[in-house]
Coordinates of C-alpha atoms in Angstrom, one line a residue:
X1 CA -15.3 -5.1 20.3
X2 CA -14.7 -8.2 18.7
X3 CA -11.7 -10.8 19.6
X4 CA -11.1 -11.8 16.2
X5 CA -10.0 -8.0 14.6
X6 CA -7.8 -7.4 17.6
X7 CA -4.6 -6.8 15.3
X8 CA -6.4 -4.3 13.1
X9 CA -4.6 -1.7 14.5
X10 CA -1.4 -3.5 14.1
X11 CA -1.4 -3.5 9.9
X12 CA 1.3 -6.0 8.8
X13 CA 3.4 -6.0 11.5
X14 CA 3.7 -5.4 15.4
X15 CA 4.4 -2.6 17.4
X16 CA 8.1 -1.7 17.4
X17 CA 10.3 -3.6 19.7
X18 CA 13.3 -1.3 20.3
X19 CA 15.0 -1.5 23.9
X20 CA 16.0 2.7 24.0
X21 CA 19.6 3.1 26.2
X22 CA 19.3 6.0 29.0
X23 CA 21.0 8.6 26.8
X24 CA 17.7 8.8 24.0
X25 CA 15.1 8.5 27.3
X26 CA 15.5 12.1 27.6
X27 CA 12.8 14.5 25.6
X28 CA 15.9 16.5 24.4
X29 CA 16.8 13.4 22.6
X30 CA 14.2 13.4 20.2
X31 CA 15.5 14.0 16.3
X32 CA 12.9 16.8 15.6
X33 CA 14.9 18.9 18.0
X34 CA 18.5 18.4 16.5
X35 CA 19.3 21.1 13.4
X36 CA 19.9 18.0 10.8
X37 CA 16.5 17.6 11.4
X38 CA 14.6 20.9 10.6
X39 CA 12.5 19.4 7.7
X40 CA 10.6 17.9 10.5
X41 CA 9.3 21.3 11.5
X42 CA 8.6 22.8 7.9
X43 CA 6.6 20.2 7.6
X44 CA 4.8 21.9 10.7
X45 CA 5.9 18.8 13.5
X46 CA 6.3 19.4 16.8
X47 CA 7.8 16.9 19.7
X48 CA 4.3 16.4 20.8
X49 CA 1.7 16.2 17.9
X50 CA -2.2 15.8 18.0
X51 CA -3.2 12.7 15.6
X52 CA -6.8 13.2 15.1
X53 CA -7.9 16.2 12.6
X54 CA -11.9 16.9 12.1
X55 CA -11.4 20.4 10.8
X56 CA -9.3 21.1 14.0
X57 CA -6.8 19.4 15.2
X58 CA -6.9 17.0 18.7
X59 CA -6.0 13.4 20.5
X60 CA -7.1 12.5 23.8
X61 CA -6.0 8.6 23.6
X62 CA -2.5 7.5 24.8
X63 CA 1.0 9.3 23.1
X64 CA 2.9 7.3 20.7
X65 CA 6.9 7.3 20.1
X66 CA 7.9 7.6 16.4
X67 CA 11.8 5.8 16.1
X68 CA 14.0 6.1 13.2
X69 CA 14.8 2.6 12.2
X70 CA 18.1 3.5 11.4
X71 CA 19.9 3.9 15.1
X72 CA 16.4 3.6 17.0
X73 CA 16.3 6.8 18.3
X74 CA 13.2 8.7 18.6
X75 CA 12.0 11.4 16.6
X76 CA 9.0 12.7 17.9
X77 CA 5.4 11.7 19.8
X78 CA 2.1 11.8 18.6
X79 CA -1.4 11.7 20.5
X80 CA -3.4 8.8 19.3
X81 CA -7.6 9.2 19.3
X82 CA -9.8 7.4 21.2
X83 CA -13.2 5.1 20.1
X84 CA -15.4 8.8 21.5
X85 CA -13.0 10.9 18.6
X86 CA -13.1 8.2 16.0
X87 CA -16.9 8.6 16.5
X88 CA -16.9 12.6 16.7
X89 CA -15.1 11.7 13.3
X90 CA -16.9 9.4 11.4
X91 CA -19.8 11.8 11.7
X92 CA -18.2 14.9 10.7
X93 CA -17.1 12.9 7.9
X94 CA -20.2 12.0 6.8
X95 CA -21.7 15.4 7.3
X96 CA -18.7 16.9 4.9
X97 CA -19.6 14.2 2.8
X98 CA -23.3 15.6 2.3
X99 CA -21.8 18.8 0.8
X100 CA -19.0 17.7 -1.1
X101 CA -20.8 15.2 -3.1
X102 CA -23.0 18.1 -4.5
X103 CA -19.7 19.5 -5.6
X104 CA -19.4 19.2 -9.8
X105 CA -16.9 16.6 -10.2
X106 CA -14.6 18.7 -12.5
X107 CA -14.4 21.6 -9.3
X108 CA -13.6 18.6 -7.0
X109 CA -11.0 17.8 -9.6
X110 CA -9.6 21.3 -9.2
X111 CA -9.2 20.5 -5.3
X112 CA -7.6 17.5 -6.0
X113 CA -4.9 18.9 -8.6
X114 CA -4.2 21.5 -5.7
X115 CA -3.8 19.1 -3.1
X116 CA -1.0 18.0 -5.7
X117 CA 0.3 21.1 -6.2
X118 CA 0.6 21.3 -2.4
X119 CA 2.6 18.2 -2.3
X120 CA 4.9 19.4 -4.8
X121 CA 6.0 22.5 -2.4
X122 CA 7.1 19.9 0.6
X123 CA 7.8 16.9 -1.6
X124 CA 11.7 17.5 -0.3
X125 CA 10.9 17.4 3.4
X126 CA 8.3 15.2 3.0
X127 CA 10.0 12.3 1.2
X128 CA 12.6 12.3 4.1
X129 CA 10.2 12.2 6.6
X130 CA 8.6 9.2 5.2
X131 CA 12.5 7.8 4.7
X132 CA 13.4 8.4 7.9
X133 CA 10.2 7.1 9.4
X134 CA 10.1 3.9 7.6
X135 CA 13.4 3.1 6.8
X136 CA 13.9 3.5 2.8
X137 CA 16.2 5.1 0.9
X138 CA 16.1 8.8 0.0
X139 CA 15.0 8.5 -3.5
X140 CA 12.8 6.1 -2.6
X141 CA 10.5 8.4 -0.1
X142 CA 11.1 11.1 -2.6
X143 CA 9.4 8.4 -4.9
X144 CA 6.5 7.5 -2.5
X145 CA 5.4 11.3 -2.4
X146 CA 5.7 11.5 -6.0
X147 CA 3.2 8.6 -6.6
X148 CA 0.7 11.2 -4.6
X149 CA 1.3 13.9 -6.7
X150 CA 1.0 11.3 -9.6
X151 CA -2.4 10.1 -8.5
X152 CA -3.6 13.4 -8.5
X153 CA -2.8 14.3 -11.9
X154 CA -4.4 11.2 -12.9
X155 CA -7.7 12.2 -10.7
X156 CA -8.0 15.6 -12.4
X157 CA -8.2 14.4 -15.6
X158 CA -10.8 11.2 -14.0
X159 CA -12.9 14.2 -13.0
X160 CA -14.1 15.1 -16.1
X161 CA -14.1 11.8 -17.7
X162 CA -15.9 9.5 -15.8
X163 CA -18.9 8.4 -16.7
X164 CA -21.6 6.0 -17.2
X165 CA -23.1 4.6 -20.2
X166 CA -26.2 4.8 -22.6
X167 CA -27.7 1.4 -23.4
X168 CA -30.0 0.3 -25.7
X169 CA -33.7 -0.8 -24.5
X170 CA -35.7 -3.5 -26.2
X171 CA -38.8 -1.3 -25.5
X172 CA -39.7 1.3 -28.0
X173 CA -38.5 4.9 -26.9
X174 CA -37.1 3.8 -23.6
X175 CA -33.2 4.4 -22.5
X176 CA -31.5 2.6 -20.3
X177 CA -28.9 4.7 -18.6
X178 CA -26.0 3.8 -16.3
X179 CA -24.7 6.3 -13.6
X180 CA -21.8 6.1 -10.8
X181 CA -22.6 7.9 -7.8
X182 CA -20.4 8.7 -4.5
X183 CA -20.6 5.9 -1.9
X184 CA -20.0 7.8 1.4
X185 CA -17.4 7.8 3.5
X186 CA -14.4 5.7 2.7
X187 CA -12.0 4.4 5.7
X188 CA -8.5 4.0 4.6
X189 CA -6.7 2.0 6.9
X190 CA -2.8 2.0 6.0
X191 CA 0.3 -0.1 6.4
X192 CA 3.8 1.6 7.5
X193 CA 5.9 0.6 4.3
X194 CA 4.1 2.8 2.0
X195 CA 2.5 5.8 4.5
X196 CA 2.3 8.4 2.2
X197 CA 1.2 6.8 -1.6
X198 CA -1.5 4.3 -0.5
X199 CA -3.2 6.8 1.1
X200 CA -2.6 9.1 -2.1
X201 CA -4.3 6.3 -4.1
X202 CA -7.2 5.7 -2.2
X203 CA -7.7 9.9 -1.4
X204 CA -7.0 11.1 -4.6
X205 CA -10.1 8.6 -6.2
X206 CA -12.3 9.0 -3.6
X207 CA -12.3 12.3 -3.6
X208 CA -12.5 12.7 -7.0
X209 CA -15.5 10.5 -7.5
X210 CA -17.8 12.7 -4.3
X211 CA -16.7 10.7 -1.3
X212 CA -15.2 11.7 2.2
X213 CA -11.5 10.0 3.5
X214 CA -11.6 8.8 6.9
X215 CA -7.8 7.9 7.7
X216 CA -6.0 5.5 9.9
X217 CA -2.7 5.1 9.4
X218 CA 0.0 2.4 10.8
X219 CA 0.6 3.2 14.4
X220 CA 4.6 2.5 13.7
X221 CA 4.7 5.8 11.4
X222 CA 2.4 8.3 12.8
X223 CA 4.5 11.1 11.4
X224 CA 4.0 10.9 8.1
X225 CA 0.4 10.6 8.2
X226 CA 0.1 13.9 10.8
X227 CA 2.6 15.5 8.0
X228 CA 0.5 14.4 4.6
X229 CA -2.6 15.8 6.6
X230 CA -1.3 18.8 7.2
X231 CA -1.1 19.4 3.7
X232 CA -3.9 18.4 2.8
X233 CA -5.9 20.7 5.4
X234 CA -4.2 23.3 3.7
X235 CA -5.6 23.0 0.8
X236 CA -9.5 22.4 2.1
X237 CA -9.5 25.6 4.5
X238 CA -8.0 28.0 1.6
X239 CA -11.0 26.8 -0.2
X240 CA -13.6 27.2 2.4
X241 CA -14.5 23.4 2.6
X242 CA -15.3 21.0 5.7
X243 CA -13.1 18.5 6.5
X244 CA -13.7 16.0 3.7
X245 CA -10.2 14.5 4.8
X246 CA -10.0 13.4 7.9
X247 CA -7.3 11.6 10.4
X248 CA -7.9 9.4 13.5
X249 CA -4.5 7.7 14.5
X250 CA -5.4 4.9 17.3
X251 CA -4.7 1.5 19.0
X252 CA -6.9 -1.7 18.3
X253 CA -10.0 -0.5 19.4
X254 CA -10.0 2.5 17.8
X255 CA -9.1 0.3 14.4
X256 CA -12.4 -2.5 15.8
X257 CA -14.6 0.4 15.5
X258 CA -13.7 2.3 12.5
X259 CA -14.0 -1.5 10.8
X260 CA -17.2 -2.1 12.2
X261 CA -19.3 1.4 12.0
X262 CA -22.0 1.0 9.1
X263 CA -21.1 4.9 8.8
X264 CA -18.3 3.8 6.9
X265 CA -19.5 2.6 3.1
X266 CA -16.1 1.2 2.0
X267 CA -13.0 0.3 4.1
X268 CA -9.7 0.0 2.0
X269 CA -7.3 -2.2 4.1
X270 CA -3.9 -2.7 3.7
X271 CA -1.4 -5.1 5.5
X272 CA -1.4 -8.5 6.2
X273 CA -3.7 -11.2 5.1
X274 CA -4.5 -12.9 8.7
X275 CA -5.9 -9.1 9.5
X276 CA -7.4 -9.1 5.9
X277 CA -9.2 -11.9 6.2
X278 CA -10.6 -10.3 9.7
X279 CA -11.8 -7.1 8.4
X280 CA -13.3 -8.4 5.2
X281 CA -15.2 -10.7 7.1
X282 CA -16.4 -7.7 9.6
X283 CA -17.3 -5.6 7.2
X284 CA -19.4 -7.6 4.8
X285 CA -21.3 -8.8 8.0
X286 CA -22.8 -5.1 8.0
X287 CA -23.1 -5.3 4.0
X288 CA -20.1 -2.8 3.9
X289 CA -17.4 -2.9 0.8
X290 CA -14.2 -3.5 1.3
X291 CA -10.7 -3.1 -0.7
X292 CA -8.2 -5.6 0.4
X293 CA -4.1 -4.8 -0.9
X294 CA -2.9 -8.1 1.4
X295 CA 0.6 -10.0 1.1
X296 CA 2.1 -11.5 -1.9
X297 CA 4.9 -14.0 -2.2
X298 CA 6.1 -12.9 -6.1
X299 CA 7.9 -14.3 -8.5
X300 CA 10.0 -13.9 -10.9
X301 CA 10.9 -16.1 -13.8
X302 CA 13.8 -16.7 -16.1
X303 CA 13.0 -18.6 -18.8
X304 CA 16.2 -20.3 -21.0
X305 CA 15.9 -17.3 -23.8
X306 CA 15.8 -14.3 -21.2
X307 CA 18.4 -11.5 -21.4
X308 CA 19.9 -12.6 -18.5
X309 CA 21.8 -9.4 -17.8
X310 CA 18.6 -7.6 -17.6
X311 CA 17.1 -10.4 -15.6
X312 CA 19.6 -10.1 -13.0
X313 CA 19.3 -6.0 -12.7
X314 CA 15.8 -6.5 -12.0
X315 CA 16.1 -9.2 -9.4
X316 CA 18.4 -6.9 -7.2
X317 CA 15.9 -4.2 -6.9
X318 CA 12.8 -6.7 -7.3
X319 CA 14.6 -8.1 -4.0
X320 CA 16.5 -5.6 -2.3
X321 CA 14.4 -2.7 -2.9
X322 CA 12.7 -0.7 0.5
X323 CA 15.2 -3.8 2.1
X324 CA 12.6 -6.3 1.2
X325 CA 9.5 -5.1 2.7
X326 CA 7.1 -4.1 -0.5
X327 CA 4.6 -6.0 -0.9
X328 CA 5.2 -6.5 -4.6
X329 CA 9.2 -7.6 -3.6
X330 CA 10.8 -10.6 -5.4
X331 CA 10.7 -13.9 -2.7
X332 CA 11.1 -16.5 -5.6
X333 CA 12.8 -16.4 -8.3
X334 CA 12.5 -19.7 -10.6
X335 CA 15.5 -20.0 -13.0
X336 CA 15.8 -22.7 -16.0
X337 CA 17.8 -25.0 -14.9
X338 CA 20.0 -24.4 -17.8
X339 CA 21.0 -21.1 -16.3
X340 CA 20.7 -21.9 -12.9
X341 CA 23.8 -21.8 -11.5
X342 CA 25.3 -19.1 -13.4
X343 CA 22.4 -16.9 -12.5
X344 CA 23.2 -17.6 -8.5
X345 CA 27.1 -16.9 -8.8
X346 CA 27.2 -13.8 -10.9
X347 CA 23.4 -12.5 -8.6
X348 CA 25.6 -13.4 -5.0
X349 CA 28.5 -11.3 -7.0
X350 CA 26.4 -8.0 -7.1
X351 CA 25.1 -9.2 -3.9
X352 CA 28.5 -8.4 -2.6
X353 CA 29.0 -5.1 -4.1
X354 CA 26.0 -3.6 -2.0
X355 CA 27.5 -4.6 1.3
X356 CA 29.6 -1.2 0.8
X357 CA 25.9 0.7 0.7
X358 CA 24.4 -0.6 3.8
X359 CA 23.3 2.4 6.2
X360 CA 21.2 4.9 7.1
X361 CA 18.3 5.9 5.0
X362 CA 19.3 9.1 4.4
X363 CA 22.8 8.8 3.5
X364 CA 23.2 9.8 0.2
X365 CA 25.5 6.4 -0.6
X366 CA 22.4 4.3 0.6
X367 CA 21.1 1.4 -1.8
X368 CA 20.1 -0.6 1.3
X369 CA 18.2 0.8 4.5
X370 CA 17.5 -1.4 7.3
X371 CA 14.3 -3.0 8.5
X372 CA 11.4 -1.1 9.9
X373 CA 11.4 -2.8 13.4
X374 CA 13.0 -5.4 15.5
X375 CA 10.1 -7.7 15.0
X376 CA 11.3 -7.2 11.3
X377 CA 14.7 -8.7 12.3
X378 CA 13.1 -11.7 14.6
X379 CA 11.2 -12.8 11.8
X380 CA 14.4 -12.7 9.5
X381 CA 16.3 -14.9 11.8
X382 CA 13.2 -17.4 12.1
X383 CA 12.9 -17.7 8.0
X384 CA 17.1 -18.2 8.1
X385 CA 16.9 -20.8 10.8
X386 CA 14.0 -22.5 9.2
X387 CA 15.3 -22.2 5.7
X388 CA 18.6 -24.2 7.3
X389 CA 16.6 -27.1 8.9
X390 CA 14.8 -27.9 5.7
X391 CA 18.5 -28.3 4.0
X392 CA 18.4 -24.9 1.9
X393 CA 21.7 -23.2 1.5
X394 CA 22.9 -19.5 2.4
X395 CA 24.4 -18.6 -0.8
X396 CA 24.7 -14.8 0.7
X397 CA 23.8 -13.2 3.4
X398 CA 21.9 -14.1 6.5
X399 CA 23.3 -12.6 9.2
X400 CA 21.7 -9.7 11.5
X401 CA 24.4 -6.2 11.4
X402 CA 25.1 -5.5 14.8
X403 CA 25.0 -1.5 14.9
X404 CA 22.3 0.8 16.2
X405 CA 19.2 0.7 14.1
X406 CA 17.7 -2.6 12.4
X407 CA 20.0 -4.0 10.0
X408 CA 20.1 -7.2 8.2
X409 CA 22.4 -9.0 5.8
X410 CA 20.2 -9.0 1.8
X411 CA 19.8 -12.9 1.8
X412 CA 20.0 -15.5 -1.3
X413 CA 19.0 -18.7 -0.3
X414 CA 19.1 -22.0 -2.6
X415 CA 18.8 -25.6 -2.7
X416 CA 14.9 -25.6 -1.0
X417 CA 11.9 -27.6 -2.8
X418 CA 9.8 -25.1 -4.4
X419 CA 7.0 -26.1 -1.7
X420 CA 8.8 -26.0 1.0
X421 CA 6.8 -24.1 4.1
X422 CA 9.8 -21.3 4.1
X423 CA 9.3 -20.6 0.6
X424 CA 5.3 -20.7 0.7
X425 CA 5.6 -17.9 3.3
X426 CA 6.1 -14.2 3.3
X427 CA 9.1 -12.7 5.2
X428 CA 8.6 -8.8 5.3
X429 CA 12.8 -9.3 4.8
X430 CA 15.5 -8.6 1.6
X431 CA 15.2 -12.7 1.2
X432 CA 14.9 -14.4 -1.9
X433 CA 14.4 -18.2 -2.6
X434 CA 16.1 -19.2 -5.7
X435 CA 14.3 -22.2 -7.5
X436 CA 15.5 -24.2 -10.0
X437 CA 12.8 -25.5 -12.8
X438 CA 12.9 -27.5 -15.9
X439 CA 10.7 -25.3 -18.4
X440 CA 8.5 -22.1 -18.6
X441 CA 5.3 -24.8 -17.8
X442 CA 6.7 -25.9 -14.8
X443 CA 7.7 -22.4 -13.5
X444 CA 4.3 -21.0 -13.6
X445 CA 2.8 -24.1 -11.9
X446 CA 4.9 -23.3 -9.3
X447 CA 4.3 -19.6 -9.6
X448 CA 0.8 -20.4 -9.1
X449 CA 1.2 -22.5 -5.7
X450 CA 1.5 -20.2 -3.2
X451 CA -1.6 -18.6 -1.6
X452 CA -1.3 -15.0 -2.4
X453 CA -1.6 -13.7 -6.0
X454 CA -0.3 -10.0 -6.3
X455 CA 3.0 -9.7 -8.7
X456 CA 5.0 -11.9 -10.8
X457 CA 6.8 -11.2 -14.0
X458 CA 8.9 -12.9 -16.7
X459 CA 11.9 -12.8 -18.7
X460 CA 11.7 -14.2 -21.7
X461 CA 12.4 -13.4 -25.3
X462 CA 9.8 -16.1 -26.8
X463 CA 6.8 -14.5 -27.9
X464 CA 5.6 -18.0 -27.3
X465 CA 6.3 -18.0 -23.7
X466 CA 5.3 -14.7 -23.3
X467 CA 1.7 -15.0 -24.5
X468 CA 1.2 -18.0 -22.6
X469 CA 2.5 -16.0 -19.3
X470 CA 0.0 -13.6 -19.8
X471 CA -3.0 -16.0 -21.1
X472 CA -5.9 -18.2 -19.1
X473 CA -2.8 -20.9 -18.7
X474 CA -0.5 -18.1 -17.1
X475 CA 0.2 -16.1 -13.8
X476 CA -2.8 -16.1 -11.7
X477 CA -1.5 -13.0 -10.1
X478 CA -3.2 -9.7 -10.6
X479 CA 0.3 -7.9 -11.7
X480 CA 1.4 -9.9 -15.1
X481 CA 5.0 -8.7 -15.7
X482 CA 7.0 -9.2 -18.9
X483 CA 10.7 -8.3 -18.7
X484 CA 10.8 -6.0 -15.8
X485 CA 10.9 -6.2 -12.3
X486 CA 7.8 -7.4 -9.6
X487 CA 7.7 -4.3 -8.0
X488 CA 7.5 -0.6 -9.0
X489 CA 3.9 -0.1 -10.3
X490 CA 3.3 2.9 -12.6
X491 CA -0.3 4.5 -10.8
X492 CA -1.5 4.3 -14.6
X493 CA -3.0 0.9 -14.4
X494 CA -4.8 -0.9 -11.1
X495 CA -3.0 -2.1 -8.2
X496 CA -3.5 -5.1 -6.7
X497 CA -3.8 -8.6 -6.9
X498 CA -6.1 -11.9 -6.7
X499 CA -6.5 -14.8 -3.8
X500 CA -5.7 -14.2 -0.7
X501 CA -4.0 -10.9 -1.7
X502 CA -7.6 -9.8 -1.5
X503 CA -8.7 -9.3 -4.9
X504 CA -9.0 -5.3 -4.4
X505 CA -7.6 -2.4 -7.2
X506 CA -6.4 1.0 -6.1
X507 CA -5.1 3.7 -8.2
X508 CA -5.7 3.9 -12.2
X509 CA -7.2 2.1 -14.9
X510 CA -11.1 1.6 -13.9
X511 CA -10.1 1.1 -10.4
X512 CA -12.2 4.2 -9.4
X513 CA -15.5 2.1 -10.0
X514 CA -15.3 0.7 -6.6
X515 CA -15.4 4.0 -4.2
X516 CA -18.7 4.6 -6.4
X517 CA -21.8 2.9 -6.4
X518 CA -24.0 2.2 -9.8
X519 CA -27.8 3.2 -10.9
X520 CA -29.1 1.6 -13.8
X521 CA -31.7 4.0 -14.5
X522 CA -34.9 2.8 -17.2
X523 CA -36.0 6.0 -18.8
X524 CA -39.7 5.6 -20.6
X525 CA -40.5 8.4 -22.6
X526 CA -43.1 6.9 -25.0
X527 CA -46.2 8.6 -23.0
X528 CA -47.2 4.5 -22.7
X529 CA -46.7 2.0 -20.0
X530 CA -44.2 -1.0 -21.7
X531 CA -43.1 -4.4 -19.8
X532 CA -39.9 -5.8 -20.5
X533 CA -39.9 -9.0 -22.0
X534 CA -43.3 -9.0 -23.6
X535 CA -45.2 -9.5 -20.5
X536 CA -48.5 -8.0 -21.1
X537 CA -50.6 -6.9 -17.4
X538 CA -53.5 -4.9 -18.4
X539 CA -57.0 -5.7 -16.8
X540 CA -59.4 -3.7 -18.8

């Protein structure tokens, strides 16, 4: 396959780099088998688990090891696909697709709102699964699996709704008429911070609207998507349907090909932009579609008038939250220079009262996991080191924990130019650049700068200010925020964001038009042949 997509597979980030010491080599190691650990098997895991489903479940490629970022130990194996499954796949896919499309789209609905129901019944063990694969906190896996269930109730309603429209003809008794039809198969390649919900987003729609779901998801969390498949299966063979969901975990080249096959009408990507930039490329050389949900760099702003204390709640989950690695996390946040240095000491003050609430994910005291990988932790030391050499100041933070697991200090860093190389890139890391600016105008020039465009929010109690945020002169970010926090999107509206965030939507709003493609449809019902535009082409 092609050089250029060789980190497809790879999503945002590396494989994990966790040196194992002799006492977790052992299979009897493994967390799935210790009793703390029994959600693992209501959610139907095993030690050794087959990561390709087609209507039966199978993986002939190479074994995976799923580790629990919180002390590195492992927690279970899963057998990846090869490129001759993937392909096995793709056309099963398509030939569930050929049924399911001729499905009424208020019946699909009905298979959707049971594939939430479903979700509801493991949302428990599922939620922890995804904590302890990935790292967050316990209500915040609980949270990813309820964005599923969210998206589903959302697609229900979708079913019945959606529509095209009627539009008026300048002939005489002719309609023109708009329609939204199925593409095919969509390809959903995922990332590992969000392994459950991005998924949801992109499944929920597509099925909704007559398409099949091919899945890939992030070879660092192989668990969760074995587990959300699972339940989704459930749900088609109770029904007596063919696998319109389908799962094909895999290394690059299984990634290459998915990417590449012309079998696979729309490829929603998520992860980094280098890889972005790669697939989006690949697939609009076969005339495929693509959804891109890349990086973001977002910030956020406090204007002179904000309600600071608010301002300041939101930057500590904006930048802490998930321990820095959404994509929508606070990296910048631009403060009048008026409040500037209050806003650092009293933000660095509840900075300090999280230090007690560093630990495992699934500690119920938790507010701050660690990191997904060690590669995670390199590339916090390099942003720290880096940050130091072009004379920025540690004003918290910066230091790695040393305990099992991947740990790092949350991180406030000041004094840097706001175009510093640092600042301009994204650290999947809890670091945040404070910025100090002279006036609203000045903040969202500096807003604008960077090369992603996917959240950024305000505070600001000038309506003023506000409208001009929000206006042609505002954020050129595709999440506009006004008092509240960068990250946390509600599935009601549609994610994603502009530049080289990839300019894709998932989820709500009219988000659903791109797993669809559109028929404008001339209807002439006059009995009499009629050009458009007054041509006249009659030879008698």
């Amino acid at each position: 396959m092609l050089a250029h997509l060789r980190n497809i597979s790879k999503l945002a980030l590396p494989r994990r780099l966790v040196t194992q010491s002799a006492s977790y080599s052992s299979s009897s190691s493994f967390l799935i088998d210790q009793p703390e650990y029994s959600f693992l098997k209501e959610l139907g895991l095993e030690r050794d688990n087959p990561g390709v489903y087609s209507g039966q479940w199978q993986g002939r490629g190479p074994s995976v090891t799923s580790y629990d970022p919180g002390t590195g130990r492992p927690i279970a194996k899963v057998r990846q696909g090869n490129v001759q499954e993937l392909e096995q796949t793709i056309g099963l896919a398509m030939e569930a697709y050929k049924q399911w499309r001729q499905v009424p789209a208020p019946v699909r609905g009905e298979i959707v709102r049971q594939i939430g129901d479903e979700l509801r019944k493991y949302k428990e063990p599922l939620g922890k699964l995804v904590s302890l694969e990935v790292g967050k906190i316990y209500s915040e896996g609980q949270g990813e699996v309820q964005e599923f269930i969210d998206i589903c109730d959302y697609a229900v309603g979708l079913s019945r709704i959606y529509s095209g429209q009627l539009i008026n003809s300048e002939r005489a008794d002719h309609s023109i008429l708009e329609a939204w039809r199925p593409l095919g198969v969509v390809g959903v390649i995922s990332a590992y911070n969000f392994p459950n919900a991005v998924f949801g987003w992109n499944a929920a729609i597509a099925l909704t609207t007559g398409n099949s779901v091919l899945w890939k998801g992030a070879p660092s969390t192989p668990l969760v998507s074995v587990a959300t498949t699972k339940i989704v299966a459930e749900v088609l063979r109770r029904n007596n349907l063919p696998p319109v969901v389908t799962l094909c975990q895999g290394g690059t080249d299984v990634g290459q090909t998915l990417v590449a096959d012309k079998r696979v009408n729309l490829v929603s990507f998520t992860g980094s932009c280098q890889t972005g930039r790669d697939v989006g490329v690949e697939v609009q050389r076969r005339f495929g579609k693509v959804i891109l949900e890349l990086g973001g760099n977002n910030a956020l702003i406090i204007d002179e008038s904000a309600n600071v204390k608010m301002a300041l709640d939101a930057a500590l989950f904006g930048c802490i939250g998930t321990s820095g690695q959404r994509c929508t996390t606070t990296r910048r946040i631009i403060v009048h220079e008026k409040l500037h240095d209050q806003f650092v000491k009293v933000l660095v003050g509840k900075y300090k009262q999280l230090i007690p609430k560093i630990g495992h994910q699934l500690e119920a005291q938790t507010l701050v996991g660690p990191v997904h990988t060690q590669q995670n932790v390199e590339n916090y030391k390099v942003a720290i080191a880096e940050a130091k050499s072009l004379g920025g100041t540690v004003a918290f933070g910066g230091n790695v924990i040393q305990r099992d697991g991947f740990y790092v200090e949350p991180t406030v860093i000041t004094g840097l130019p706001h175009d510093a190389s640092v600042v301009h890139r994204e650290t999947f890391a809890p670091i945040v650049y404070i910025l100090k600016a002279k006036n609203v105008d000045q903040a969202i020039e500096w807003n604008n700068e960077v090369e992603q465009g996917l959240s950024s929010a305000i505070f600001t109690e000038n309506i003023g200010q506000a409208f001009k945020w929000i206006g042609a002169k505002g954020s050129d970010c595709g999440i506009v925020n006004i008092n509240t926090t960068t990250n946390g999107a509600e599935i009601g509206g549609a994610f994603g964001g502009e530049k080289a965030t990839g300019g894709g939507r998932e989820s709500g709003s009219d988000a659903w038009k791109q797993y669809c493609k559109r028929a404008t449809i001339t209807v002439n019902h006059s009995g009499e042949l009629a050009c458009a535009q007054g041509v006249v082409f009659n030879v008698e």
